[in-house]
PDB file of C-alpha atoms in Angstrom:
ATOM      1  CA  MET A 129       0.004  -0.122   0.069  1.00  0.00           C
ATOM      2  CA  GLN A 130       1.333   3.256  -1.101  1.00  0.00           C
ATOM      3  CA  VAL A 131       0.853   5.958   1.816  1.00  0.00           C
ATOM      4  CA  ASN A 132      -0.398   9.283   0.648  1.00  0.00           C
ATOM      5  CA  ASN A 133      -0.454  11.016   4.148  1.00  0.00           C
ATOM      6  CA  LYS A 134       0.074  10.227   7.766  1.00  0.00           C
ATOM      7  CA  PHE A 135       0.362  11.487  11.272  1.00  0.00           C
ATOM      8  CA  SER A 136       1.336  10.461  14.677  1.00  0.00           C
ATOM      9  CA  MET A 137       0.771  11.642  18.150  1.00  0.00           C
ATOM     10  CA  ASN A 138       0.972  10.466  21.880  1.00  0.00           C
ATOM     11  CA  VAL A 139      -1.331  11.078  24.752  1.00  0.00           C
ATOM     12  CA  LEU A 140      -1.345  10.321  28.359  1.00  0.00           C
ATOM     13  CA  ALA A 141      -3.547   7.133  29.062  1.00  0.00           C
ATOM     14  CA  LYS A 142      -6.082   9.171  30.867  1.00  0.00           C
ATOM     15  CA  SER A 143      -9.777   8.961  30.145  1.00  0.00           C
ATOM     16  CA  ALA A 144     -10.138  12.498  29.223  1.00  0.00           C
ATOM     17  CA  ASN A 145      -7.898  11.554  26.304  1.00  0.00           C
ATOM     18  CA  GLU A 146     -10.188   9.092  24.524  1.00  0.00           C
ATOM     19  CA  GLY A 147     -12.444  11.705  23.225  1.00  0.00           C
ATOM     20  CA  PHE A 148      -9.520  13.628  22.087  1.00  0.00           C
ATOM     21  CA  ALA A 149      -8.012  10.751  20.167  1.00  0.00           C
ATOM     22  CA  ARG A 150     -11.495  10.185  18.462  1.00  0.00           C
ATOM     23  CA  ALA A 151     -11.875  13.572  17.321  1.00  0.00           C
ATOM     24  CA  CYS A 152      -8.111  13.516  15.972  1.00  0.00           C
ATOM     25  CA  ILE A 153      -8.717  10.447  14.041  1.00  0.00           C
ATOM     26  CA  ALA A 154     -12.009  11.576  12.718  1.00  0.00           C
ATOM     27  CA  ALA A 155     -10.420  15.002  11.320  1.00  0.00           C
ATOM     28  CA  PHE A 156      -7.434  13.023   9.777  1.00  0.00           C
ATOM     29  CA  ALA A 157     -10.177  10.439   8.075  1.00  0.00           C
ATOM     30  CA  ALA A 158     -12.213  13.290   6.784  1.00  0.00           C
ATOM     31  CA  GLN A 159      -9.543  13.843   4.029  1.00  0.00           C
ATOM     32  CA  LEU A 160     -10.999  10.509   2.438  1.00  0.00           C
ATOM     33  CA  ASP A 161     -14.468  12.011   2.368  1.00  0.00           C
ATOM     34  CA  PRO A 162     -16.066   9.191   4.496  1.00  0.00           C
ATOM     35  CA  THR A 163     -19.756   8.828   4.923  1.00  0.00           C
ATOM     36  CA  LEU A 164     -20.984   9.662   8.483  1.00  0.00           C
ATOM     37  CA  GLU A 165     -21.467   5.986   9.292  1.00  0.00           C
ATOM     38  CA  GLU A 166     -17.825   5.306   8.213  1.00  0.00           C
ATOM     39  CA  ILE A 167     -16.544   8.096  10.378  1.00  0.00           C
ATOM     40  CA  ASN A 168     -18.632   6.720  13.382  1.00  0.00           C
ATOM     41  CA  ASP A 169     -17.242   3.396  12.981  1.00  0.00           C
ATOM     42  CA  ILE A 170     -13.696   4.470  12.878  1.00  0.00           C
ATOM     43  CA  LYS A 171     -14.215   6.592  15.998  1.00  0.00           C
ATOM     44  CA  THR A 172     -15.875   3.739  17.760  1.00  0.00           C
ATOM     45  CA  ALA A 173     -12.981   1.354  16.933  1.00  0.00           C
ATOM     46  CA  VAL A 174     -10.456   3.955  18.089  1.00  0.00           C
ATOM     47  CA  SER A 175     -12.289   4.354  21.356  1.00  0.00           C
ATOM     48  CA  GLU A 176     -12.337   0.822  22.212  1.00  0.00           C
ATOM     49  CA  ALA A 177      -8.519   0.650  21.533  1.00  0.00           C
ATOM     50  CA  VAL A 178      -7.835   3.625  23.494  1.00  0.00           C
ATOM     51  CA  THR A 179      -9.842   2.552  26.306  1.00  0.00           C
ATOM     52  CA  ASN A 180      -8.342  -0.808  26.413  1.00  0.00           C
ATOM     53  CA  CYS A 181      -4.934   1.137  27.004  1.00  0.00           C
ATOM     54  CA  ILE A 182      -6.388   3.171  29.517  1.00  0.00           C
ATOM     55  CA  VAL A 183      -8.176   0.330  31.566  1.00  0.00           C
ATOM     56  CA  HIS A 184      -5.899  -2.790  30.891  1.00  0.00           C
ATOM     57  CA  ALA A 185      -2.403  -1.599  29.809  1.00  0.00           C
ATOM     58  CA  TYR A 186      -1.574   0.931  32.586  1.00  0.00           C
ATOM     59  CA  LYS A 187      -3.537  -0.667  35.605  1.00  0.00           C
ATOM     60  CA  GLU A 188      -1.392   1.019  38.384  1.00  0.00           C
ATOM     61  CA  LYS A 189      -0.067   4.106  36.594  1.00  0.00           C
ATOM     62  CA  ILE A 190      -0.611   6.535  33.733  1.00  0.00           C
ATOM     63  CA  GLY A 191       1.501   5.625  30.867  1.00  0.00           C
ATOM     64  CA  LYS A 192       1.472   6.901  27.096  1.00  0.00           C
ATOM     65  CA  ILE A 193      -0.611   5.963  24.345  1.00  0.00           C
ATOM     66  CA  TYR A 194       1.016   6.217  20.840  1.00  0.00           C
ATOM     67  CA  ILE A 195      -1.637   6.837  17.840  1.00  0.00           C
ATOM     68  CA  SER A 196      -0.687   6.996  14.205  1.00  0.00           C
ATOM     69  CA  GLY A 197      -2.762   6.986  11.140  1.00  0.00           C
ATOM     70  CA  GLU A 198      -1.931   6.593   7.465  1.00  0.00           C
ATOM     71  CA  LEU A 199      -3.904   7.422   4.440  1.00  0.00           C
ATOM     72  CA  CYS A 200      -3.289   4.805   1.912  1.00  0.00           C
ATOM     73  CA  ASP A 201      -4.153   4.374  -1.968  1.00  0.00           C
ATOM     74  CA  LYS A 202      -7.469   2.899  -2.600  1.00  0.00           C
ATOM     75  CA  ASN A 203      -9.019   4.946   0.242  1.00  0.00           C
ATOM     76  CA  ILE A 204      -7.758   2.906   2.963  1.00  0.00           C
ATOM     77  CA  ILE A 205      -7.112   4.317   6.333  1.00  0.00           C
ATOM     78  CA  LYS A 206      -4.758   2.533   8.695  1.00  0.00           C
ATOM     79  CA  ILE A 207      -4.612   3.330  12.384  1.00  0.00           C
ATOM     80  CA  LYS A 208      -2.006   1.950  14.874  1.00  0.00           C
ATOM     81  CA  ILE A 209      -2.744   2.248  18.731  1.00  0.00           C
ATOM     82  CA  ARG A 210       0.214   1.194  20.760  1.00  0.00           C
ATOM     83  CA  ASP A 211       1.128   1.163  24.439  1.00  0.00           C
ATOM     84  CA  THR A 212       3.968  -0.057  26.524  1.00  0.00           C
ATOM     85  CA  GLY A 213       2.073  -1.257  29.516  1.00  0.00           C
ATOM     86  CA  CYS A 214       1.594  -4.789  30.803  1.00  0.00           C
ATOM     87  CA  GLY A 215       1.045  -6.492  27.567  1.00  0.00           C
ATOM     88  CA  ILE A 216      -1.580  -9.480  26.874  1.00  0.00           C
ATOM     89  CA  GLU A 217      -0.457 -12.908  27.932  1.00  0.00           C
ATOM     90  CA  ASN A 218      -2.915 -14.734  25.615  1.00  0.00           C
ATOM     91  CA  VAL A 219      -4.099 -12.392  22.620  1.00  0.00           C
ATOM     92  CA  GLU A 220      -6.280 -15.099  21.120  1.00  0.00           C
ATOM     93  CA  LYS A 221      -8.116 -15.488  24.508  1.00  0.00           C
ATOM     94  CA  ALA A 222      -8.320 -11.830  25.089  1.00  0.00           C
ATOM     95  CA  MET A 223      -9.986 -11.593  21.805  1.00  0.00           C
ATOM     96  CA  GLU A 224     -12.948 -13.676  22.474  1.00  0.00           C
ATOM     97  CA  PRO A 225     -16.125 -11.889  23.251  1.00  0.00           C
ATOM     98  CA  LEU A 226     -16.954 -11.392  26.775  1.00  0.00           C
ATOM     99  CA  TYR A 227     -13.491 -12.199  28.047  1.00  0.00           C
ATOM    100  CA  THR A 228     -12.199  -9.285  30.475  1.00  0.00           C
ATOM    101  CA  THR A 229      -9.412  -9.328  32.940  1.00  0.00           C
ATOM    102  CA  VAL A 230     -11.010  -6.603  35.189  1.00  0.00           C
ATOM    103  CA  GLY A 231     -14.732  -7.868  35.527  1.00  0.00           C
ATOM    104  CA  GLY A 232     -17.263  -5.416  37.058  1.00  0.00           C
ATOM    105  CA  GLU A 233     -19.082  -3.220  34.539  1.00  0.00           C
ATOM    106  CA  ARG A 234     -16.601  -4.156  31.615  1.00  0.00           C
ATOM    107  CA  ALA A 235     -18.290  -6.441  29.200  1.00  0.00           C
ATOM    108  CA  GLY A 236     -15.057  -7.655  27.383  1.00  0.00           C
ATOM    109  CA  LEU A 237     -16.292  -6.767  23.880  1.00  0.00           C
ATOM    110  CA  GLY A 238     -13.607  -4.221  22.940  1.00  0.00           C
ATOM    111  CA  PHE A 239     -11.723  -6.325  20.449  1.00  0.00           C
ATOM    112  CA  ALA A 240     -15.112  -7.743  18.871  1.00  0.00           C
ATOM    113  CA  VAL A 241     -16.320  -4.190  18.598  1.00  0.00           C
ATOM    114  CA  MET A 242     -13.247  -3.244  16.712  1.00  0.00           C
ATOM    115  CA  GLN A 243     -13.578  -6.083  14.487  1.00  0.00           C
ATOM    116  CA  SER A 244     -17.122  -5.481  13.601  1.00  0.00           C
ATOM    117  CA  PHE A 245     -16.534  -1.868  12.557  1.00  0.00           C
ATOM    118  CA  MET A 246     -12.948  -2.121  10.879  1.00  0.00           C
ATOM    119  CA  ASP A 247     -12.131  -4.281   7.863  1.00  0.00           C
ATOM    120  CA  THR A 248      -8.931  -5.738   9.707  1.00  0.00           C
ATOM    121  CA  VAL A 249      -7.745  -5.783  13.286  1.00  0.00           C
ATOM    122  CA  LYS A 250      -4.364  -7.107  13.891  1.00  0.00           C
ATOM    123  CA  VAL A 251      -3.131  -7.472  17.744  1.00  0.00           C
ATOM    124  CA  ARG A 252       0.389  -7.975  18.621  1.00  0.00           C
ATOM    125  CA  SER A 253       1.503  -8.075  22.354  1.00  0.00           C
ATOM    126  CA  ALA A 254       4.375  -9.113  24.613  1.00  0.00           C
ATOM    127  CA  VAL A 255       3.847  -9.415  28.491  1.00  0.00           C
ATOM    128  CA  GLY A 256       5.785  -6.599  30.217  1.00  0.00           C
ATOM    129  CA  LYS A 257       6.265  -4.672  26.877  1.00  0.00           C
ATOM    130  CA  GLY A 258       3.009  -3.430  25.559  1.00  0.00           C
ATOM    131  CA  THR A 259       0.367  -4.167  22.772  1.00  0.00           C
ATOM    132  CA  SER A 260       0.035  -2.796  19.336  1.00  0.00           C
ATOM    133  CA  ILE A 261      -3.364  -2.858  17.512  1.00  0.00           C
ATOM    134  CA  VAL A 262      -3.224  -1.884  13.806  1.00  0.00           C
ATOM    135  CA  MET A 263      -6.902  -1.439  12.137  1.00  0.00           C
ATOM    136  CA  THR A 264      -7.695  -0.644   8.432  1.00  0.00           C
ATOM    137  CA  LYS A 265     -10.779   0.450   6.754  1.00  0.00           C
ATOM    138  CA  LYS A 266     -11.520   1.012   3.210  1.00  0.00           C
ATOM    139  CA  ILE A 267     -13.691   4.268   3.012  1.00  0.00           C
ATOM    140  CA  ASN A 268     -16.420   4.579   0.122  1.00  0.00           C
ATOM    141  CA  ARG A 269     -15.995   8.023  -0.895  1.00  0.00           C
ATOM    142  CA  ARG A 270     -19.270  10.067  -0.672  1.00  0.00           C
ATOM    143  CA  TYR A 271     -18.704  11.971  -3.980  1.00  0.00           C
ATOM    144  CA  SER A 272     -16.816  11.048  -7.163  1.00  0.00           C
ATOM    145  CA  VAL A 273     -13.729  13.171  -7.613  1.00  0.00           C
ATOM    146  CA  ASN A 274     -14.692  13.500 -11.170  1.00  0.00           C
ATOM    147  CA  ALA A 275     -18.242  14.770 -10.204  1.00  0.00           C
TER     148      ALA A 275
END
């Protein structure tokens, strides 16, 4: 895939920054002229990924969340959310719907939600080193460039 534009940023793993991350990704994705549904799908997936970093990666401290985006050929957006927190011992198990490590009001649907709203979701993790989530989505432009 050829990259036509990209950005990166990092934020502290605080719940106040979840909305900020959503807004940044939405503004960046707007360059591809997505539908309202597509932009909401992207924002929801990003919210889940960032929330996972806040809730699971940095349980006892506030770390950093690294966020990057790429606009690629064929109207594909690629988003990477990464942390350097505790990592996931068993990624396959963690991606099962309803699985959670914290219980309580957490439903354990974060990865399932990401997968339902994005075309691809790839998760890599190492215990004690952190987790990286890479998501892609093809945007169906609302208007033709030649219109």
